[in-house]
Amino acid sequence: MTQRVRVQSFGVSRDGIGAGQEQTRQRPFGHVDPGELMAWAFETAHFPGRTAPGGSRGVEDRLTRDFAQGIGAEIMGRHKFGPQRGPWPDDGWTGWWGEEPPFHTPVFVLTHHPRPPLTVGETTFHFVDAALAEALALAKAAADGKDVRIGGGVTTLREFLEADLIDEMHVAIAPLEYGTGLRLWERPEELEDRFHLERITAPSGVEHCFFWRR
Amino acid sequence: MTQRVRVQSFGVSRDGIGAGQEQTRQRPFGHVDPGELMAWAFETAHFPGRTAPGGSRGVEDRLTRDFAQGIGAEIMGRHKFGPQRGPWPDDGWTGWWGEEPPFHTPVFVLTHHPRPPLTVGETTFHFVDAALAEALALAKAAADGKDVRIGGGVTTLREFLEADLIDEMHVAIAPLEYGTGLRLWERPEELEDRFHLERITAPSGVEHCFFWRR
């Protein structure tokens, strides 16, 4: 099986916004409330961060269930890992996810400021100052034959799309508008020249867009 | 994690028919054409029997992708395994699936005529004359902590539903009517007293029904 490069359950608003610019330790998505933008995922039984019992087991659960399936590594932008800018301060930051991040694979964090790898629970973060294709080669080698997830944020995902390095992508459009923030696209149809696009609206009101290479 | 009892991608027509009664070696579903009833699944990239390259990677592919995930054993009725009735003839029959059946786990075949286990490729079929709960206990023990799939056919699935042994179920309703045959239900709403029911229609025209215990 060929290794594929996948985007899973990436959330944006109707106006294409996936996060605010004014990120802080308290607000990883700035003025965007991830509990609102990703409400559909939090409700499902298989949401990776879920600790409460119960949860829905409908179509959206099939999407969260798929998060780790066949994935051997993730690539993320530096701002998905933390709010710091410039050289890494000695602040003991280990990511937003507590003692057991939901990745359980090698994660490659794109940064202009390399630092030694950091292991948190079952996840090891590697900090690489590398071009996208180079980082992808590292991630594929680390993925042990499995697929690579591009985890975001918005800027990183845009860069991978512009470099045409994505094979398939699931984006969840929440029935919200933010007006300002980091924008993935004007409209999903922009990508139809390169991707098949299938759209389906769940009972939650969220429109799920599936893209795969033509 | 609790072991769950799951039904995956079970196909019926709008009038609830999953197979015809007049099964033969050539027609495992009798007058029902599985290539028509399950066309949506055959088109997806992850359909277990798929050999052609390509295939769709939209919402229905997420459903076929899920077929083996977390499953450690299957239970099927005798007629899903083969067209024979009564004592097993010495006819060399090894199932409908050729040299590599798509299960890759222990499979428990319910029959009043036990026989020694049969290994085909990575799948071992165990032939058990047992009550449903007893067969389920065997399958759970063999599943190594994973879930158990109830694979059908219609009669077996109805029996498991009547015994209230199913935890979650995905049934795909194809836009077809057969009039006669083995009927799963009159209407999916019949099960709403015991199950949450979520319904979503894919661009293929197939309505996917997801059930999970209340």
Coordinates of C-alpha atoms in Angstrom, one line a residue:
Chain A
M1 CA 0.0 0.0 0.0
T2 CA 1.2 3.5 -0.9
Q3 CA 1.6 5.8 2.1
R4 CA -0.9 8.6 1.8
V5 CA -1.0 12.1 3.2
R6 CA -4.3 12.8 5.0
V7 CA -6.1 15.6 6.7
Q8 CA -8.6 14.4 9.2
S9 CA -11.5 16.3 10.8
F10 CA -10.1 19.8 10.2
G11 CA -12.7 22.3 11.4
V12 CA -13.6 25.6 9.8
S13 CA -16.5 28.1 9.9
R14 CA -18.8 28.8 6.9
D15 CA -16.6 31.7 6.1
G16 CA -13.5 29.4 6.0
I17 CA -12.0 30.4 9.3
G18 CA -10.2 27.7 11.4
A19 CA -8.6 29.9 14.2
G20 CA -8.1 33.4 15.4
Q21 CA -4.7 35.2 15.1
E22 CA -4.5 36.3 18.7
Q23 CA -3.3 32.9 20.2
T24 CA -2.5 32.8 23.9
R25 CA -1.8 30.0 26.4
Q26 CA -5.5 30.2 27.5
R27 CA -6.9 30.4 24.0
P28 CA -5.1 28.2 21.5
F29 CA -7.6 29.3 18.8
G30 CA -7.7 33.0 19.8
H31 CA -11.2 34.4 19.5
V32 CA -12.4 31.1 17.9
D33 CA -13.9 28.7 20.5
P34 CA -12.8 25.2 19.5
G35 CA -15.6 23.8 21.7
E36 CA -18.1 25.6 19.4
L37 CA -16.2 25.0 16.1
M38 CA -15.6 21.3 16.8
A39 CA -18.8 20.7 18.9
W40 CA -19.8 17.9 16.5
A41 CA -16.6 15.9 17.3
F42 CA -16.8 16.4 21.0
E43 CA -20.2 14.8 21.0
T44 CA -19.0 11.5 19.4
A45 CA -18.1 8.4 21.3
H46 CA -14.6 8.1 19.7
F47 CA -13.4 11.7 20.0
P48 CA -9.8 11.2 21.0
G49 CA -10.0 13.5 24.0
R50 CA -13.3 12.2 25.3
T51 CA -13.3 11.0 28.9
A52 CA -17.1 11.0 29.6
P53 CA -19.0 7.8 28.9
G54 CA -21.7 7.7 26.2
G55 CA -21.4 9.8 23.0
S56 CA -23.0 9.4 19.7
R57 CA -22.2 6.6 17.3
G58 CA -23.6 7.9 14.0
V59 CA -21.8 9.1 10.9
E60 CA -19.7 11.7 12.7
D61 CA -18.5 9.1 15.1
R62 CA -17.2 7.2 12.1
L63 CA -15.1 10.3 11.3
T64 CA -13.6 10.7 14.8
R65 CA -13.1 6.9 14.9
D66 CA -10.9 7.2 11.8
F67 CA -8.5 9.7 13.5
A68 CA -5.7 7.3 14.3
Q69 CA -6.6 4.5 11.9
G70 CA -3.6 3.7 9.6
I71 CA -1.8 6.8 10.7
G72 CA 1.9 6.5 11.5
A73 CA 3.1 10.1 12.0
E74 CA 1.7 13.6 12.1
I75 CA 3.1 16.9 10.9
M76 CA 2.0 20.1 12.6
G77 CA 2.8 23.8 12.5
R78 CA 4.6 25.3 15.5
H79 CA 1.5 27.1 16.6
K80 CA -0.5 24.0 16.9
F81 CA 2.1 22.8 19.4
G82 CA 2.3 26.0 21.5
P83 CA 1.8 29.8 21.7
Q84 CA 5.5 30.7 21.8
R85 CA 7.1 32.8 19.1
G86 CA 10.8 33.1 18.3
P87 CA 13.5 31.1 20.2
W88 CA 11.9 28.6 22.5
P89 CA 11.8 29.9 26.1
D90 CA 12.7 27.6 28.9
D91 CA 9.1 27.5 30.2
G92 CA 8.4 23.8 30.6
W93 CA 5.8 23.8 27.8
T94 CA 4.9 20.3 26.6
G95 CA 2.0 21.1 24.3
W96 CA -1.7 21.7 24.9
W97 CA -2.7 18.1 25.6
G98 CA -1.6 17.3 29.1
E99 CA 0.2 14.0 30.0
E100 CA -1.2 11.9 27.2
P101 CA -1.5 13.7 23.9
P102 CA -3.9 12.0 21.4
F103 CA -1.3 11.3 18.8
H104 CA 0.6 8.1 20.0
T105 CA 3.0 8.4 17.0
P106 CA 6.0 10.5 16.1
V107 CA 4.9 14.1 15.5
F108 CA 7.0 16.5 13.4
V109 CA 6.7 20.2 14.5
L110 CA 7.7 22.6 11.8
T111 CA 9.8 25.4 13.4
H112 CA 12.7 27.7 12.5
H113 CA 14.0 27.0 15.9
P114 CA 15.0 23.4 16.2
R115 CA 15.4 21.8 19.7
P116 CA 15.8 18.3 21.0
P117 CA 12.9 15.8 20.7
L118 CA 10.3 15.8 23.6
T119 CA 8.4 12.7 24.7
V120 CA 5.1 13.2 26.3
G121 CA 3.2 10.0 27.2
E122 CA 3.3 7.8 24.0
T123 CA 4.0 10.7 21.7
T124 CA 7.4 12.0 20.7
F125 CA 7.6 15.5 19.2
H126 CA 10.4 16.2 16.8
F127 CA 11.2 19.9 16.1
V128 CA 12.4 20.3 12.5
D129 CA 13.5 23.3 10.5
A130 CA 12.8 21.8 7.1
A131 CA 11.0 22.5 3.8
L132 CA 7.6 20.8 3.6
A133 CA 8.7 18.0 1.3
E134 CA 11.7 17.3 3.5
A135 CA 9.5 17.2 6.6
L136 CA 7.1 14.9 4.8
A137 CA 10.0 12.6 3.9
L138 CA 11.0 12.4 7.5
A139 CA 7.4 11.7 8.6
K140 CA 6.9 9.0 6.0
A141 CA 10.1 7.3 7.1
A142 CA 9.0 7.5 10.7
A143 CA 5.5 6.2 9.9
D144 CA 6.5 2.6 9.4
G145 CA 4.6 2.2 6.2
K146 CA 1.5 3.9 7.5
D147 CA -0.1 7.2 6.4
V148 CA 0.9 10.7 7.5
R149 CA -1.6 13.1 9.0
I150 CA -1.2 16.8 8.3
G151 CA -2.6 18.1 11.6
G152 CA -2.7 21.9 10.8
G153 CA -3.1 24.6 11.9
V154 CA -4.6 26.7 9.1
T155 CA -1.3 28.1 7.8
T156 CA 0.5 24.8 7.7
L157 CA -2.5 23.2 5.9
R158 CA -2.6 26.0 3.4
E159 CA 1.1 25.5 2.7
F160 CA 0.8 21.8 2.2
L161 CA -2.2 22.4 -0.2
E162 CA -0.3 25.0 -2.1
A163 CA 2.7 22.6 -2.5
D164 CA 0.2 19.9 -3.7
L165 CA 1.3 17.4 -1.1
I166 CA -2.1 16.3 0.2
D167 CA -3.8 13.1 -1.0
E168 CA -7.1 13.3 0.9
M169 CA -8.8 15.6 3.2
H170 CA -11.8 15.8 5.4
V171 CA -12.9 19.3 6.4
A172 CA -15.9 19.9 8.7
I173 CA -17.7 23.2 8.1
A174 CA -19.6 24.3 11.2
P175 CA -22.7 26.4 10.9
L176 CA -20.9 29.5 12.2
E177 CA -19.3 32.7 10.8
Y178 CA -16.4 34.5 12.4
G179 CA -15.7 37.3 10.0
T180 CA -12.0 37.5 10.9
G181 CA -9.2 35.0 11.6
L182 CA -7.0 32.5 9.8
R183 CA -8.8 31.5 6.7
L184 CA -8.4 28.1 5.0
W185 CA -10.3 29.1 1.8
E186 CA -12.9 31.4 0.4
R187 CA -15.0 28.4 -0.7
P188 CA -14.3 24.6 -0.9
E189 CA -14.9 24.6 -4.6
E190 CA -11.5 26.3 -5.0
L191 CA -9.9 22.9 -4.7
E192 CA -12.1 21.1 -7.2
D193 CA -9.6 21.4 -10.0
R194 CA -7.3 19.0 -8.2
F195 CA -9.7 17.0 -6.0
H196 CA -12.9 15.1 -6.1
L197 CA -15.2 16.9 -3.7
E198 CA -18.1 15.1 -1.9
R199 CA -20.3 17.1 0.6
I200 CA -22.7 15.7 3.1
T201 CA -24.6 17.6 5.8
A202 CA -25.0 15.7 9.1
P203 CA -28.0 16.1 11.5
S204 CA -25.7 18.3 13.6
G205 CA -25.9 20.9 10.8
V206 CA -22.2 20.5 10.1
E207 CA -21.3 20.0 6.4
H208 CA -18.5 17.4 5.9
C209 CA -16.4 17.9 2.8
F210 CA -14.3 15.0 1.6
F211 CA -11.5 15.7 -0.9
W212 CA -9.4 13.1 -2.7
R213 CA -7.0 13.6 -5.6
R214 CA -8.4 13.4 -9.2
Chain B
M1 CA -12.8 -0.9 26.8
T2 CA -15.9 -3.0 26.7
Q3 CA -16.2 -5.4 23.9
R4 CA -19.1 -4.3 21.6
V5 CA -21.3 -6.3 19.3
R6 CA -21.5 -4.4 15.9
V7 CA -23.2 -4.8 12.6
Q8 CA -21.3 -3.1 9.7
S9 CA -22.5 -2.1 6.3
F10 CA -25.5 -4.4 6.2
G11 CA -27.4 -3.7 2.9
V12 CA -31.2 -3.8 2.5
S13 CA -33.6 -2.4 -0.1
R14 CA -36.2 0.4 0.7
D15 CA -38.7 -2.4 1.4
G16 CA -36.3 -3.9 3.9
I17 CA -35.1 -6.9 1.9
G18 CA -31.5 -8.1 2.3
A19 CA -31.5 -11.3 0.2
G20 CA -33.8 -13.6 -1.8
Q21 CA -34.8 -17.0 -0.4
E22 CA -33.8 -19.1 -3.5
Q23 CA -30.0 -19.2 -2.7
T24 CA -27.8 -21.2 -5.1
R25 CA -24.0 -21.6 -5.5
Q26 CA -24.2 -19.1 -8.4
R27 CA -26.5 -16.7 -6.6
P28 CA -25.7 -16.3 -2.9
F29 CA -28.4 -13.6 -2.6
G30 CA -31.0 -15.4 -4.7
H31 CA -32.9 -13.0 -6.9
V32 CA -31.2 -10.1 -5.2
D33 CA -28.1 -8.8 -7.0
P34 CA -25.5 -7.9 -4.4
G35 CA -23.6 -5.8 -7.0
E36 CA -26.8 -3.7 -7.2
L37 CA -27.7 -3.7 -3.5
M38 CA -24.2 -3.0 -2.4
A39 CA -23.1 -0.9 -5.3
W40 CA -22.2 2.0 -3.0
A41 CA -19.7 -0.1 -1.2
F42 CA -18.1 -1.6 -4.3
E43 CA -17.3 1.9 -5.5
T44 CA -15.2 2.8 -2.4
A45 CA -11.4 2.7 -2.2
H46 CA -11.6 0.5 1.0
F47 CA -14.2 -2.1 0.0
P48 CA -12.6 -5.3 1.4
G49 CA -12.9 -7.2 -1.9
R50 CA -11.7 -4.4 -4.1
T51 CA -8.8 -5.3 -6.4
A52 CA -9.1 -2.4 -8.9
P53 CA -7.1 0.8 -8.2
G54 CA -8.9 4.1 -7.5
G55 CA -12.3 4.2 -5.8
S56 CA -14.1 7.0 -3.9
R57 CA -12.8 8.4 -0.6
G58 CA -15.9 10.2 0.6
V59 CA -18.3 9.4 3.4
E60 CA -19.1 5.9 2.2
D61 CA -15.4 5.0 2.1
R62 CA -15.3 5.9 5.8
L63 CA -17.9 3.2 6.3
T64 CA -16.1 0.4 4.3
R65 CA -12.8 1.6 5.9
D66 CA -14.3 0.8 9.3
F67 CA -15.1 -2.9 8.4
A68 CA -12.2 -4.5 10.1
Q69 CA -11.3 -1.8 12.6
G70 CA -11.4 -3.0 16.1
I71 CA -13.0 -6.3 15.1
G72 CA -11.7 -9.5 16.6
A73 CA -14.3 -12.1 15.5
E74 CA -17.4 -12.5 13.3
I75 CA -20.5 -14.5 13.8
M76 CA -22.5 -15.5 10.7
G77 CA -25.4 -17.7 9.8
R78 CA -24.8 -20.9 7.9
H79 CA -26.3 -19.5 4.7
K80 CA -23.8 -16.7 4.6
F81 CA -21.1 -19.4 4.5
G82 CA -22.7 -21.5 1.8
P83 CA -25.8 -22.8 0.0
Q84 CA -25.9 -26.2 1.6
R85 CA -28.8 -27.4 3.7
G86 CA -28.8 -30.3 6.2
P87 CA -25.7 -32.4 6.9
W88 CA -22.6 -31.0 5.2
P89 CA -21.9 -32.8 1.9
D90 CA -18.3 -33.7 1.2
D91 CA -18.2 -31.1 -1.7
G92 CA -15.0 -29.2 -0.9
W93 CA -16.9 -26.0 -0.3
T94 CA -14.8 -23.3 1.5
G95 CA -17.1 -20.3 1.4
W96 CA -17.9 -17.7 -1.3
W97 CA -14.7 -15.8 -0.9
G98 CA -12.0 -17.7 -2.7
E99 CA -8.5 -18.2 -1.2
E100 CA -8.4 -15.1 1.0
P101 CA -11.7 -14.3 2.7
P102 CA -12.0 -10.7 3.9
F103 CA -12.4 -11.5 7.6
H104 CA -8.8 -12.3 8.8
T105 CA -10.2 -13.2 12.2
P106 CA -12.0 -16.3 13.7
V107 CA -15.5 -16.6 12.2
F108 CA -18.2 -18.6 14.0
V109 CA -20.7 -20.1 11.7
L110 CA -24.0 -21.0 13.3
T111 CA -25.2 -24.5 12.2
H112 CA -27.1 -27.4 13.6
H113 CA -24.5 -29.6 11.9
P114 CA -21.1 -29.1 13.7
R115 CA -17.9 -30.0 11.8
P116 CA -14.2 -29.4 12.3
P117 CA -12.8 -25.9 11.9
L118 CA -11.7 -24.9 8.4
T119 CA -8.9 -22.4 7.7
V120 CA -9.0 -20.5 4.5
G121 CA -6.2 -17.9 4.1
E122 CA -6.0 -15.9 7.3
T123 CA -9.6 -16.8 8.4
T124 CA -10.6 -19.8 10.5
F125 CA -14.3 -20.8 10.3
H126 CA -15.6 -22.5 13.5
F127 CA -18.9 -24.4 13.0
V128 CA -21.0 -24.2 16.2
D129 CA -24.4 -25.6 17.2
A130 CA -25.0 -23.1 19.9
A131 CA -27.6 -20.7 21.3
L132 CA -26.9 -17.0 20.2
A133 CA -25.6 -15.9 23.6
E134 CA -23.4 -19.0 23.8
A135 CA -22.0 -18.3 20.3
L136 CA -21.4 -14.7 21.3
A137 CA -19.5 -15.8 24.4
L138 CA -17.2 -18.0 22.2
A139 CA -16.7 -15.1 19.7
K140 CA -15.9 -12.6 22.5
A141 CA -13.4 -15.0 24.0
A142 CA -11.8 -15.5 20.6
A143 CA -11.8 -11.7 19.8
D144 CA -8.9 -11.0 22.1
G145 CA -10.5 -8.0 23.7
K146 CA -11.8 -6.5 20.4
D147 CA -15.4 -6.2 19.2
V148 CA -17.5 -8.9 17.5
R149 CA -19.1 -8.3 14.2
I150 CA -22.5 -9.9 13.5
G151 CA -22.1 -10.5 9.8
G152 CA -25.7 -11.6 8.8
G153 CA -27.5 -12.8 6.8
V154 CA -30.9 -11.4 7.4
T155 CA -32.2 -14.3 9.5
T156 CA -29.2 -14.3 11.8
L157 CA -29.3 -10.5 12.2
R158 CA -33.0 -10.6 13.1
E159 CA -32.4 -13.3 15.7
F160 CA -29.6 -11.2 17.3
L161 CA -31.8 -8.2 17.3
E162 CA -34.7 -10.1 18.8
A163 CA -32.4 -11.4 21.5
D164 CA -31.3 -7.8 22.1
L165 CA -27.6 -8.7 21.7
I166 CA -26.6 -5.9 19.3
D167 CA -24.8 -2.7 20.6
E168 CA -24.5 -0.8 17.3
M169 CA -25.5 -1.2 13.8
H170 CA -25.0 0.4 10.4
V171 CA -27.6 -0.5 7.7
A172 CA -27.4 0.9 4.2
I173 CA -30.7 1.3 2.5
A174 CA -30.3 1.2 -1.3
P175 CA -32.8 3.0 -3.5
L176 CA -34.3 -0.2 -4.8
E177 CA -37.5 -2.3 -4.1
Y178 CA -37.6 -6.1 -4.4
G179 CA -41.1 -6.9 -3.2
T180 CA -40.2 -10.4 -2.0
G181 CA -37.3 -11.9 -0.1
L182 CA -35.8 -12.1 3.3
R183 CA -36.9 -9.0 5.2
L184 CA -34.9 -7.3 8.0
W185 CA -37.7 -4.9 9.0
E186 CA -40.8 -3.1 7.8
R187 CA -39.3 0.2 8.7
P188 CA -36.1 1.2 10.6
E189 CA -38.2 3.2 13.1
E190 CA -39.2 -0.2 14.6
L191 CA -35.9 -0.2 16.5
E192 CA -36.1 3.3 17.9
D193 CA -37.5 2.1 21.2
R194 CA -34.1 0.5 22.0
F195 CA -31.7 2.4 19.7
H196 CA -30.8 5.9 18.8
L197 CA -31.3 6.3 15.1
E198 CA -29.3 8.7 12.9
R199 CA -30.1 8.8 9.1
I200 CA -28.0 10.4 6.4
T201 CA -28.4 10.2 2.6
A202 CA -25.2 10.0 0.6
P203 CA -24.7 11.5 -2.9
S204 CA -25.1 7.8 -4.1
G205 CA -28.8 7.9 -3.1
V206 CA -28.2 5.4 -0.4
E207 CA -29.6 6.2 3.0
H208 CA -27.2 5.1 5.8
C209 CA -28.9 4.3 9.2
F210 CA -26.8 4.3 12.3
F211 CA -28.2 2.6 15.4
W212 CA -26.7 2.6 18.9
R213 CA -28.2 1.6 22.2
R214 CA -30.2 4.1 24.2

